[in-house]
Coordinates of C-alpha atoms in Angstrom, one line a residue:
Chain A
X185 CA 0.0 0.0 0.0
X186 CA 1.0 3.6 -0.5
X187 CA 0.9 6.1 2.3
X188 CA -2.6 7.3 1.7
X189 CA -3.9 3.7 1.6
X190 CA -2.1 2.9 4.8
X191 CA -3.5 5.8 6.7
X192 CA -7.0 5.1 5.5
X193 CA -6.7 1.4 6.3
X194 CA -5.5 2.2 9.8
X195 CA -8.5 4.6 10.3
X196 CA -10.9 2.0 9.0
X197 CA -9.5 -0.8 11.2
X198 CA -8.6 -2.9 8.1
X199 CA -5.4 -4.7 7.3
X200 CA -5.5 -3.3 3.8
X201 CA -7.5 -1.2 1.4
X202 CA -7.4 -0.6 -2.4
X203 CA -8.4 2.2 -4.6
X204 CA -12.2 2.5 -5.0
X205 CA -12.9 0.7 -1.7
X206 CA -15.4 2.6 0.3
X207 CA -14.3 2.7 3.9
X208 CA -15.8 4.1 7.1
X209 CA -12.8 5.6 8.9
X210 CA -12.2 7.2 12.3
X211 CA -11.1 10.8 12.0
X212 CA -8.2 12.1 14.2
X213 CA -8.7 15.9 13.8
X214 CA -11.4 18.1 12.5
X215 CA -11.3 21.8 11.8
X216 CA -13.9 24.5 11.0
X217 CA -13.6 28.2 10.5
X218 CA -15.8 31.3 10.5
X219 CA -17.5 30.4 7.2
X220 CA -17.9 26.6 7.7
X221 CA -18.5 26.9 11.4
X222 CA -21.8 28.9 11.2
X223 CA -22.8 26.5 8.4
X224 CA -22.3 23.6 10.7
X225 CA -24.2 25.4 13.5
X226 CA -27.1 25.7 11.0
X227 CA -27.0 21.9 10.3
X228 CA -27.0 21.3 14.1
X229 CA -30.2 23.5 14.4
X230 CA -31.9 21.5 11.6
X231 CA -31.0 18.2 13.3
X232 CA -32.3 19.4 16.6
X233 CA -35.6 20.3 15.0
X234 CA -35.8 16.8 13.7
X235 CA -35.5 15.5 17.3
X236 CA -31.9 14.4 16.9
X237 CA -29.7 15.0 19.9
X238 CA -26.8 17.4 19.3
X239 CA -26.0 17.9 23.0
X240 CA -22.4 16.7 22.8
X241 CA -19.7 16.2 20.3
X242 CA -17.9 13.0 19.7
X243 CA -14.6 14.4 21.1
X244 CA -14.2 18.2 21.6
X245 CA -10.4 17.7 22.2
X246 CA -10.0 16.6 18.5
X247 CA -11.8 19.7 17.2
X248 CA -10.2 23.0 16.6
X249 CA -11.6 26.2 15.3
X250 CA -10.0 29.1 13.3
X251 CA -11.1 32.6 12.6
X252 CA -9.8 33.6 9.2
X253 CA -12.1 34.5 6.3
X254 CA -13.9 37.5 7.5
X255 CA -11.7 38.7 10.4
X256 CA -11.1 41.3 11.7
X257 CA -14.8 41.8 11.1
X258 CA -15.5 44.5 8.6
X259 CA -19.3 44.6 9.2
X260 CA -21.9 43.3 11.5
X261 CA -22.8 40.0 9.8
X262 CA -19.2 38.8 10.1
X263 CA -19.0 40.1 13.6
X264 CA -22.1 38.1 14.5
X265 CA -20.7 34.9 13.0
X266 CA -17.7 35.3 15.2
X267 CA -19.9 35.6 18.3
X268 CA -21.9 32.5 17.2
X269 CA -18.7 30.6 16.8
X270 CA -17.5 31.6 20.2
X271 CA -20.8 30.5 21.8
X272 CA -20.6 27.2 20.0
X273 CA -17.0 26.4 21.1
X274 CA -17.9 27.4 24.7
X275 CA -21.1 25.3 24.7
X276 CA -19.3 22.2 23.4
X277 CA -16.1 22.6 25.4
X278 CA -13.8 23.1 22.4
X279 CA -10.7 24.6 23.8
X280 CA -8.6 25.0 20.7
X281 CA -10.3 28.1 19.3
X282 CA -7.8 30.5 17.8
X283 CA -9.4 33.9 18.3
X284 CA -8.2 37.0 16.6
X285 CA -7.0 39.6 19.0
X286 CA -6.1 36.9 21.6
X287 CA -2.6 35.7 20.8
X288 CA -2.0 33.2 18.2
X289 CA -4.5 33.1 15.4
X290 CA -4.4 33.0 11.6
X291 CA -5.5 31.2 8.5
X292 CA -6.8 27.7 9.4
X293 CA -4.3 25.8 7.1
X294 CA -1.4 27.8 8.5
X295 CA -2.5 27.2 12.1
X296 CA -2.6 23.5 11.3
X297 CA 1.2 23.4 10.9
X298 CA 2.3 26.4 12.9
X299 CA 0.6 25.0 16.0
X300 CA 1.3 21.3 15.1
X301 CA -2.5 20.6 15.2
X302 CA -2.1 17.7 12.8
X303 CA 0.4 14.8 13.1
X304 CA 1.9 12.6 10.5
X305 CA -0.4 9.6 9.9
X306 CA -3.5 11.5 11.0
X307 CA -6.8 11.5 9.2
X308 CA -7.7 15.2 9.2
X309 CA -10.7 16.8 7.7
X310 CA -11.6 20.5 7.6
X311 CA -14.5 22.6 6.4
X312 CA -12.4 24.2 3.7
X313 CA -11.2 23.0 0.3
X314 CA -7.5 23.9 0.9
X315 CA -7.4 21.4 3.9
X316 CA -5.2 19.4 1.4
X317 CA -2.4 21.7 2.5
X318 CA -1.6 19.8 5.7
X319 CA -0.9 16.6 3.8
X320 CA 2.6 17.9 3.5
X321 CA 3.1 16.7 7.1
X322 CA 2.4 13.1 6.0
X323 CA -1.2 13.1 7.0
X324 CA -4.4 12.3 5.0
X325 CA -5.9 15.8 4.8
X326 CA -9.0 16.7 2.8
X327 CA -11.8 19.3 2.7
X328 CA -15.5 18.6 3.4
X329 CA -18.8 20.5 3.1
X330 CA -20.7 21.7 6.2
X331 CA -23.0 18.7 6.5
X332 CA -20.1 16.3 6.4
X333 CA -18.2 18.3 9.1
X334 CA -21.4 18.3 11.3
X335 CA -21.5 14.6 10.9
X336 CA -17.9 14.1 11.9
X337 CA -18.4 16.4 14.9
X338 CA -21.2 14.1 16.1
X339 CA -19.8 10.7 15.1
X340 CA -16.0 11.0 14.7
X341 CA -16.1 8.9 11.6
X342 CA -16.9 9.4 7.9
X343 CA -16.8 7.4 4.7
X344 CA -14.1 7.8 2.1
X345 CA -13.7 6.2 -1.3
X346 CA -10.1 5.3 -1.3
X347 CA -8.6 7.4 -4.1
X348 CA -6.2 6.3 -6.7
X349 CA -2.8 7.9 -6.4
X350 CA -0.9 9.9 -8.9
X351 CA 2.8 10.0 -8.0
X352 CA 4.8 13.0 -8.9
X353 CA 8.5 12.3 -9.0
X354 CA 10.4 15.6 -8.7
X355 CA 14.0 15.4 -9.8
X356 CA 16.5 17.8 -8.3
X357 CA 16.7 20.8 -6.1
X358 CA 14.8 23.9 -7.3
X359 CA 17.1 26.6 -8.8
X360 CA 17.7 29.8 -6.9
X361 CA 14.8 32.2 -7.6
X362 CA 12.4 29.3 -8.2
X363 CA 10.0 28.3 -5.5
X364 CA 7.5 25.5 -4.9
X365 CA 4.8 27.8 -6.1
X366 CA 6.4 27.9 -9.6
X367 CA 6.6 24.1 -9.6
X368 CA 3.1 23.4 -8.6
X369 CA 1.7 26.0 -11.1
X370 CA 3.8 24.1 -13.8
X371 CA 2.2 20.8 -12.7
X372 CA -1.3 22.2 -12.7
X373 CA -0.6 23.7 -16.1
X374 CA 0.4 20.3 -17.4
X375 CA -2.4 18.2 -15.9
X376 CA -5.2 20.8 -15.8
X377 CA -7.6 22.0 -13.1
X378 CA -9.4 18.7 -13.1
X379 CA -6.2 16.7 -13.8
X380 CA -6.2 15.3 -10.3
X381 CA -9.9 15.0 -9.7
X382 CA -10.8 12.4 -7.1
X383 CA -7.1 11.4 -7.0
X384 CA -4.4 11.6 -4.4
X385 CA -1.5 13.7 -5.6
X386 CA 1.6 12.4 -3.9
X387 CA 4.9 14.2 -4.3
X388 CA 8.3 12.5 -3.9
X389 CA 11.8 12.3 -5.3
X390 CA 14.9 14.3 -4.7
X391 CA 13.1 17.5 -5.4
X392 CA 10.9 16.9 -2.4
X393 CA 13.8 15.7 -0.2
X394 CA 15.6 19.0 -0.9
X395 CA 12.5 21.0 -0.1
X396 CA 11.6 22.7 3.2
X397 CA 8.4 21.6 4.9
X398 CA 6.9 25.0 4.1
X399 CA 7.6 24.5 0.4
X400 CA 5.9 21.1 0.6
X401 CA 2.9 22.8 2.2
X402 CA 2.7 25.1 -0.9
X403 CA 2.7 22.0 -3.2
X404 CA 0.0 20.2 -1.3
X405 CA -2.1 23.4 -0.8
X406 CA -2.5 23.8 -4.6
X407 CA -3.4 20.2 -5.2
X408 CA -6.9 21.5 -4.6
X409 CA -6.6 23.5 -7.8
X410 CA -6.1 20.3 -9.7
X411 CA -9.2 18.9 -8.1
X412 CA -7.3 16.4 -5.9
X413 CA -8.9 14.6 -3.0
X414 CA -5.7 15.1 -1.1
X415 CA -2.1 16.0 -1.5
X416 CA 0.6 14.2 0.4
X417 CA 4.3 13.8 1.0
X418 CA 5.9 11.0 3.0
X419 CA 7.2 12.4 6.3
X420 CA 10.9 12.6 6.9
X421 CA 13.3 14.0 9.5
X422 CA 12.5 17.6 8.3
X423 CA 8.8 17.1 9.2
X424 CA 9.8 15.6 12.6
X425 CA 12.1 18.6 13.3
X426 CA 9.5 21.1 12.1
X427 CA 6.8 19.7 14.4
X428 CA 9.1 19.1 17.3
X429 CA 10.0 22.8 17.2
X430 CA 6.3 23.5 17.5
X431 CA 5.9 21.3 20.6
X432 CA 4.8 18.0 19.1
X433 CA 5.9 14.6 20.5
X434 CA 5.2 11.0 19.7
X435 CA 5.0 11.1 16.0
X436 CA 4.1 8.0 14.1
X437 CA 5.6 8.3 10.6
X438 CA 3.6 6.3 8.1
X439 CA 5.3 5.6 4.8
X440 CA 4.3 3.6 1.8
X441 CA 5.5 0.1 1.2
X442 CA 8.4 -0.5 -1.2
X443 CA 6.0 -2.2 -3.6
X444 CA 3.3 0.6 -3.2
X445 CA 1.2 1.1 -6.3
X446 CA 0.4 4.3 -8.1
X447 CA -2.2 4.6 -10.9
X448 CA 0.1 7.0 -12.8
X449 CA 3.6 8.4 -12.3
X450 CA 4.6 11.8 -13.6
X451 CA 8.2 13.1 -13.7
X452 CA 9.2 16.7 -13.4
X453 CA 12.7 18.0 -13.6
X454 CA 12.4 20.4 -10.7
X455 CA 16.0 21.4 -11.1
X456 CA 15.2 23.0 -14.5
X457 CA 12.1 24.9 -13.5
X458 CA 11.7 28.6 -14.2
X459 CA 9.7 31.3 -12.5
X460 CA 6.1 30.8 -13.6
X461 CA 2.8 32.7 -13.3
X462 CA -0.8 31.6 -13.9
X463 CA -2.6 34.2 -16.0
X464 CA -6.3 35.1 -15.5
X465 CA -8.7 33.3 -15.1
X466 CA -7.4 29.8 -14.2
X467 CA -4.5 28.3 -12.2
X468 CA -3.8 26.1 -15.3
X469 CA -3.3 29.1 -17.6
X470 CA 0.4 29.3 -17.1
X471 CA 3.5 30.8 -18.7
X472 CA 7.0 31.4 -17.7
X473 CA 7.5 34.8 -16.2
X474 CA 9.8 36.0 -19.0
X475 CA 7.0 35.3 -21.5
X476 CA 4.2 36.9 -19.4
X477 CA 2.2 39.7 -21.0
X478 CA 3.6 43.2 -20.4
X479 CA 0.7 44.5 -18.4
X480 CA 0.7 47.5 -16.0
X481 CA 0.0 46.0 -12.6
X482 CA -2.0 47.9 -10.0
X483 CA -1.4 45.8 -6.9
X484 CA 0.8 43.2 -5.3
X485 CA -0.8 40.9 -2.7
X486 CA 1.5 38.7 -0.6
X487 CA -0.8 36.7 1.7
X488 CA -2.9 33.6 2.2
X489 CA -2.3 30.0 3.2
X490 CA -0.4 29.5 0.0
X491 CA 1.9 32.4 0.0
X492 CA 2.4 34.0 3.4
X493 CA 4.2 31.4 5.5
X494 CA 7.5 32.6 7.1
X495 CA 9.6 31.3 4.2
X496 CA 7.4 33.2 1.8
X497 CA 7.8 36.5 3.7
X498 CA 11.6 35.9 3.8
X499 CA 11.7 35.4 0.1
X500 CA 9.7 38.6 -0.5
X501 CA 12.0 40.4 1.9
X502 CA 15.1 39.3 0.0
X503 CA 13.8 41.1 -3.0
X504 CA 12.3 44.2 -1.2
X505 CA 15.4 44.9 0.9
X506 CA 16.7 48.3 0.0
X507 CA 14.2 48.7 -2.8
X508 CA 10.9 50.6 -3.2
X509 CA 7.6 49.3 -4.4
X510 CA 6.1 50.9 -7.5
X511 CA 2.5 49.7 -7.0
X512 CA 0.3 49.2 -4.0
X513 CA 1.7 46.3 -2.0
X514 CA 0.0 44.5 0.8
X515 CA 1.7 41.8 2.9
X516 CA -0.4 39.8 5.3
X517 CA 1.5 37.2 7.4
X518 CA -0.7 34.1 7.6
X519 CA -0.5 33.7 11.4
X520 CA 0.5 35.8 14.4
X521 CA 3.4 33.5 15.1
X522 CA 4.8 34.3 11.6
X523 CA 4.0 38.0 12.1
X524 CA 6.1 37.9 15.3
X525 CA 9.1 36.1 13.7
X526 CA 8.9 38.6 10.8
X527 CA 9.1 41.4 13.4
X528 CA 11.9 39.9 15.4
X529 CA 14.0 39.2 12.3
X530 CA 13.6 42.6 10.8
X531 CA 11.3 41.6 7.9
X532 CA 8.6 44.0 8.8
X533 CA 11.0 46.9 8.7
X534 CA 12.2 45.9 5.2
X535 CA 8.6 45.8 4.1
X536 CA 7.7 49.1 5.6
X537 CA 10.9 50.7 4.3
X538 CA 10.0 49.5 0.9
X539 CA 6.6 51.2 1.1
X540 CA 4.5 48.1 1.5
X541 CA 1.6 47.9 3.9
X542 CA 1.6 45.1 6.5
X543 CA -1.8 43.8 7.5
X544 CA -3.1 41.3 10.1
X545 CA -3.5 37.6 9.4
X546 CA -6.7 36.9 7.4
X547 CA -7.9 35.3 4.3
X548 CA -8.8 38.9 3.4
X549 CA -8.6 39.7 -0.3
X550 CA -7.5 36.2 -1.4
X551 CA -11.2 35.2 -1.3
X552 CA -12.3 38.7 -2.2
X553 CA -13.7 39.2 1.3
X554 CA -12.1 42.4 2.5
X555 CA -8.7 44.0 3.2
X556 CA -7.7 45.1 -0.2
X557 CA -10.2 43.7 -2.7
X558 CA -9.7 44.6 -6.4
X559 CA -11.7 47.3 -8.3
X560 CA -13.0 46.9 -11.9
X561 CA -10.1 46.5 -14.3
X562 CA -7.5 46.4 -11.6
X563 CA -4.7 43.9 -12.2
X564 CA -3.0 42.2 -9.3
X565 CA 0.0 39.9 -8.9
X566 CA -0.7 37.6 -6.0
X567 CA 0.8 34.8 -4.0
X568 CA -2.6 33.2 -3.5
X569 CA -4.1 30.1 -5.0
X570 CA -7.1 31.0 -7.2
X571 CA -7.7 33.5 -10.0
X572 CA -11.2 32.7 -11.1
X573 CA -13.2 35.8 -12.3
X574 CA -14.0 37.9 -9.4
X575 CA -12.1 35.8 -6.9
X576 CA -10.3 38.8 -5.4
X577 CA -12.9 41.4 -5.9
X578 CA -14.6 42.9 -9.0
X579 CA -15.6 40.3 -11.6
X580 CA -13.7 42.3 -14.2
X581 CA -10.5 42.5 -12.1
X582 CA -7.6 40.2 -13.0
X583 CA -5.2 38.2 -10.9
X584 CA -1.9 36.7 -11.8
X585 CA -0.8 33.9 -9.5
X586 CA 2.9 33.9 -8.6
X587 CA 5.6 33.0 -6.1
X588 CA 6.5 35.5 -3.4
X589 CA 9.8 36.1 -5.2
X590 CA 8.0 37.0 -8.5
X591 CA 5.3 39.0 -6.7
X592 CA 7.9 41.1 -4.8
X593 CA 10.0 41.6 -8.0
X594 CA 6.9 42.7 -9.8
X595 CA 6.0 45.1 -7.0
X596 CA 9.3 46.8 -7.5
X597 CA 8.9 47.3 -11.3
X598 CA 5.1 47.5 -11.7
X599 CA 5.3 44.8 -14.3
X600 CA 5.3 41.0 -14.1
X601 CA 9.0 40.4 -13.5
X602 CA 11.4 37.5 -13.2
X603 CA 13.4 38.0 -10.0
X604 CA 16.6 37.2 -12.0
X605 CA 16.0 40.3 -14.2
X606 CA 15.9 42.8 -11.4
Chain B
X227 CA -34.8 16.4 3.5
X228 CA -37.5 15.8 0.9
X229 CA -37.4 12.5 -1.0
X230 CA -36.2 12.8 -4.5
X231 CA -39.0 12.2 -7.1
X232 CA -39.0 12.0 -10.8
X233 CA -38.0 15.3 -12.4
X234 CA -39.7 16.3 -15.6
X235 CA -38.5 19.6 -17.1
X236 CA -36.7 21.3 -19.9
X237 CA -32.9 21.6 -19.4
X238 CA -31.0 24.8 -18.9
X239 CA -27.9 24.6 -21.0
X240 CA -24.8 26.2 -19.3
X241 CA -22.1 25.3 -21.9
X242 CA -19.1 26.1 -19.7
X243 CA -16.3 24.0 -18.3
X244 CA -14.8 24.4 -14.8
X245 CA -17.8 26.3 -13.4
X246 CA -16.3 27.0 -9.9
X247 CA -18.2 27.7 -6.7
X248 CA -17.1 31.3 -6.7
X249 CA -19.2 31.7 -9.9
X250 CA -22.1 29.7 -8.4
X251 CA -22.2 31.9 -5.3
X252 CA -19.8 34.8 -5.0
X253 CA -18.0 35.3 -1.7
X254 CA -20.0 38.3 -0.5
X255 CA -22.9 36.0 0.3
X256 CA -21.0 33.4 2.3
X257 CA -21.6 35.3 5.5
X258 CA -25.2 34.3 5.4
X259 CA -26.0 30.9 6.7
X260 CA -29.7 30.3 6.2
X261 CA -30.1 27.5 3.7
X262 CA -33.1 29.1 1.9
X263 CA -33.0 32.3 -0.1
X264 CA -29.6 31.6 -1.8
X265 CA -31.3 31.2 -5.2
X266 CA -31.2 34.9 -5.8
X267 CA -27.4 34.9 -5.5
X268 CA -27.0 32.0 -7.9
X269 CA -24.5 32.9 -10.7
X270 CA -24.8 36.4 -9.4
X271 CA -22.0 38.0 -11.5
X272 CA -23.2 36.3 -14.6
X273 CA -26.9 37.2 -14.1
X274 CA -26.6 40.8 -13.1
X275 CA -24.6 43.9 -14.1
X276 CA -23.2 46.5 -11.8
X277 CA -26.6 48.1 -11.2
X278 CA -28.0 44.6 -10.5
X279 CA -30.0 44.7 -13.7
X280 CA -30.4 41.4 -15.4
X281 CA -27.9 40.7 -18.2
X282 CA -30.2 39.6 -21.1
X283 CA -27.7 37.2 -22.7
X284 CA -27.2 35.0 -19.7
X285 CA -29.2 31.8 -19.9
X286 CA -30.9 32.1 -16.5
X287 CA -32.4 35.4 -17.6
X288 CA -34.1 33.8 -20.6
X289 CA -37.7 33.4 -19.6
X290 CA -38.0 30.2 -21.6
X291 CA -36.0 28.4 -18.9
X292 CA -37.9 29.9 -16.0
X293 CA -39.2 26.6 -14.7
X294 CA -36.3 24.4 -15.5
X295 CA -35.2 22.1 -12.8
X296 CA -32.3 20.5 -14.7
X297 CA -29.0 22.2 -15.3
X298 CA -26.6 20.8 -17.9
X299 CA -23.0 22.0 -17.9
X300 CA -19.4 21.2 -18.9
X301 CA -16.5 19.3 -17.3
X302 CA -15.4 19.8 -13.6
X303 CA -18.6 21.5 -12.4
X304 CA -18.4 22.8 -8.9
X305 CA -14.6 23.1 -8.6
X306 CA -12.9 25.5 -6.2
X307 CA -14.1 26.4 -2.7
X308 CA -15.9 23.8 -0.6
X309 CA -18.7 26.1 0.2
X310 CA -22.0 24.2 0.6
X311 CA -23.8 27.4 -0.2
X312 CA -23.3 26.5 -3.9
X313 CA -25.6 23.6 -3.6
X314 CA -28.0 25.5 -1.5
X315 CA -28.2 28.2 -4.2
X316 CA -28.8 25.8 -7.0
X317 CA -31.5 24.0 -5.1
X318 CA -33.2 27.2 -3.9
X319 CA -33.3 28.5 -7.4
X320 CA -35.1 25.3 -8.5
X321 CA -32.4 23.0 -9.9
X322 CA -32.6 19.5 -8.4
X323 CA -30.6 17.7 -11.2
X324 CA -27.2 18.8 -12.5
X325 CA -25.8 16.9 -15.4
X326 CA -22.1 17.2 -16.5
X327 CA -19.2 15.0 -17.8
X328 CA -17.5 15.4 -14.5
X329 CA -17.9 17.1 -11.1
X330 CA -15.5 18.4 -8.4
X331 CA -15.3 16.0 -5.5
X332 CA -16.5 18.1 -2.6
X333 CA -19.3 19.6 -4.6
X334 CA -20.5 16.2 -5.8
X335 CA -20.6 15.0 -2.2
X336 CA -22.4 18.1 -1.0
X337 CA -25.2 17.5 -3.5
X338 CA -26.3 14.3 -1.8
X339 CA -26.5 16.1 1.6
X340 CA -29.0 18.5 0.2
X341 CA -31.2 16.4 -2.1
X342 CA -29.7 17.4 -5.4
X343 CA -28.9 14.7 -7.9
X344 CA -25.6 15.1 -9.8
X345 CA -25.4 12.9 -12.9
X346 CA -22.1 12.1 -14.6
X347 CA -22.6 11.4 -18.3
X348 CA -20.3 10.8 -21.2
X349 CA -19.2 14.0 -22.9
X350 CA -21.1 13.3 -26.2
X351 CA -24.3 12.7 -24.4
X352 CA -23.9 15.9 -22.4
X353 CA -23.3 17.8 -25.7
X354 CA -26.5 16.4 -27.0
X355 CA -28.4 17.4 -23.9
X356 CA -27.0 20.9 -24.1
X357 CA -28.9 21.2 -27.4
X358 CA -32.1 19.5 -26.2
X359 CA -35.0 21.9 -26.3
X360 CA -37.8 19.4 -25.4
X361 CA -38.9 18.3 -22.0
X362 CA -36.9 15.5 -20.5
X363 CA -37.6 13.1 -17.6
X364 CA -35.0 12.1 -15.1
X365 CA -36.0 8.9 -13.3
X366 CA -33.7 8.1 -10.4
X367 CA -35.5 4.9 -9.4
X368 CA -34.8 3.4 -12.9
X369 CA -31.6 5.4 -13.5
X370 CA -32.8 6.7 -16.8
X371 CA -33.1 10.0 -18.7
X372 CA -35.8 10.1 -21.3
X373 CA -35.6 12.8 -24.0
X374 CA -38.1 13.1 -26.8
X375 CA -35.9 11.0 -29.0
X376 CA -33.7 8.9 -26.7
X377 CA -33.5 7.0 -23.5
X378 CA -30.2 7.3 -21.7
X379 CA -29.2 5.3 -18.6
X380 CA -26.9 6.6 -15.9
X381 CA -24.8 5.2 -13.1
X382 CA -25.2 6.1 -9.4
X383 CA -23.8 4.6 -6.3
X384 CA -26.5 2.5 -4.6
X385 CA -26.1 4.2 -1.2
X386 CA -26.3 7.6 -2.7
X387 CA -29.4 6.6 -4.7
X388 CA -31.0 5.3 -1.5
X389 CA -30.4 8.5 0.5
X390 CA -31.9 10.6 -2.3
X391 CA -34.9 8.4 -2.9
X392 CA -35.7 8.2 0.8
X393 CA -34.8 11.8 1.6
X394 CA -32.2 10.8 4.1
X395 CA -28.9 12.3 4.9
X396 CA -25.9 10.6 6.5
X397 CA -26.8 12.0 9.9
X398 CA -30.4 11.0 9.9
X399 CA -29.5 7.6 8.5
X400 CA -27.1 7.0 11.3
X401 CA -29.7 8.1 13.9
X402 CA -32.1 5.5 12.5
X403 CA -29.9 3.1 14.3
X404 CA -29.6 5.1 17.5
X405 CA -31.1 2.4 19.7
X406 CA -28.6 -0.1 18.5
X407 CA -25.8 2.3 18.9
X408 CA -26.8 3.0 22.5
X409 CA -27.2 -0.7 23.2
X410 CA -23.8 -1.3 21.9
X411 CA -22.3 1.5 24.0
X412 CA -23.9 0.0 27.1
X413 CA -22.4 -3.4 26.4
X414 CA -19.1 -2.0 25.7
X415 CA -16.5 -2.8 28.3
X416 CA -14.8 0.5 27.8
X417 CA -16.5 3.2 29.8
X418 CA -18.0 5.7 27.3
X419 CA -16.3 8.6 29.0
X420 CA -13.0 7.4 27.6

């Protein structure tokens, strides 16, 4: 069995599983946020009306809650949702509720690794499509809708169809100036936005061995944009060290068998990658940066679970150090812990000296919610994950998806710029 | 949830691939959590202009399709965000059947939680249905689609078929067995507080 099959088999209490088996598996961790949470509460209300008891959760210690999409609240509906969420976690005894304005908080997927909420080998589900991100720690991580999350909260189990696995063998260390974002855009460009539909996308090879945990998180985060059920990387010492630094102990590293089967294998020469962008209006619409259209950019957005981890901010700072931005540039660290490190290590000063604005952790304009959404005809270069029409604001705005290095280099010139050409 | 009955209606053709959930319900409506009333936000940016006037060239604004309950679309329908609001909006608007060559995983699963039938059909058959102007009949029990000129059969997982036909969802289905679950827990040697 491969790693995904092994994790699902363990959760289902079976000695082995194969692709297409439907298994009922125990969930180890479940997450909801300020959009899926109120949706779940609504499902609970409906069940209660049907006479079904929703008095207690299966295990409140395995549930954690993030506030990220609409925080800090810009208007009263969002504010009320946060109040609802707080009442819910209090009522059900959920202690791991990361509240904005009260110490550590941030984008749910970022909290999952920053706070070591998810361990290698876990079955982890979240009420958000980018839950796939956390598969980079060697867990089975996937997104679910509100009803499914409500079900898991009450029962602690859910069914899965064991996915087939596409194995992506990445050969060689990424060149300087190329980041995991460039590579995953390239992969999505090759296989298409439904190229991984219902599949596991597993990454391995020397390209992954050389990659930091945070880069692997970027890879798995964007498997969602290829339609994958989950993205995953076999855990190694880097994952152990990363989680140990964040207080984790007793990790159970699940790896695939030597004779693990994959329904397809793809090879990418990661050592030969070039800075890449996805043009509007699809993550598969890629080109190398040096062939990107010569458009006048209006904004640069460095944020989100995809592109505002510490490593991402450090990359942007390498470019922005001693330079000035030519277009509006917003940088939103994805969690308070990252914000703090950025402050301690002088990154915030570099950003402010360059003329950029630094905002609080939030999904913000990545999902077009608030904090810098785009106007009609505005063009943005962004370290986020989706560029569908209207994703970041007006339906006639445009977003180019890029790595933090490319985004920062473009902020300096006002045009889509290869960092090597600065 | 209401049990799924035969659906007899004309089809609304939405000849687009990769229709993502941001297009189905834009983000500004996600703060709302009531399940009803989302129909007015369905395909909001395609249906209305800046002043919220209807755009006449968008298919939902064509009065001929006013009572349609069947939406036919291209590959990878429902991709993107996991928002269940997308299914709520389709259902509230009046669509209870979505036909496409392929669906995004989370959207597909969300349909069954809300009494919407997603049907995966071969690309060629979908193309034919996109051009179908007559009334068609979708019969879940017999897994057939009858058009004025054809009868097409479709595949569906037997469990998913059952929950739609009986108007169940996973949660109410589990609670049908509540007595047995409680009995099992009583017999269990491990104290339930653990």
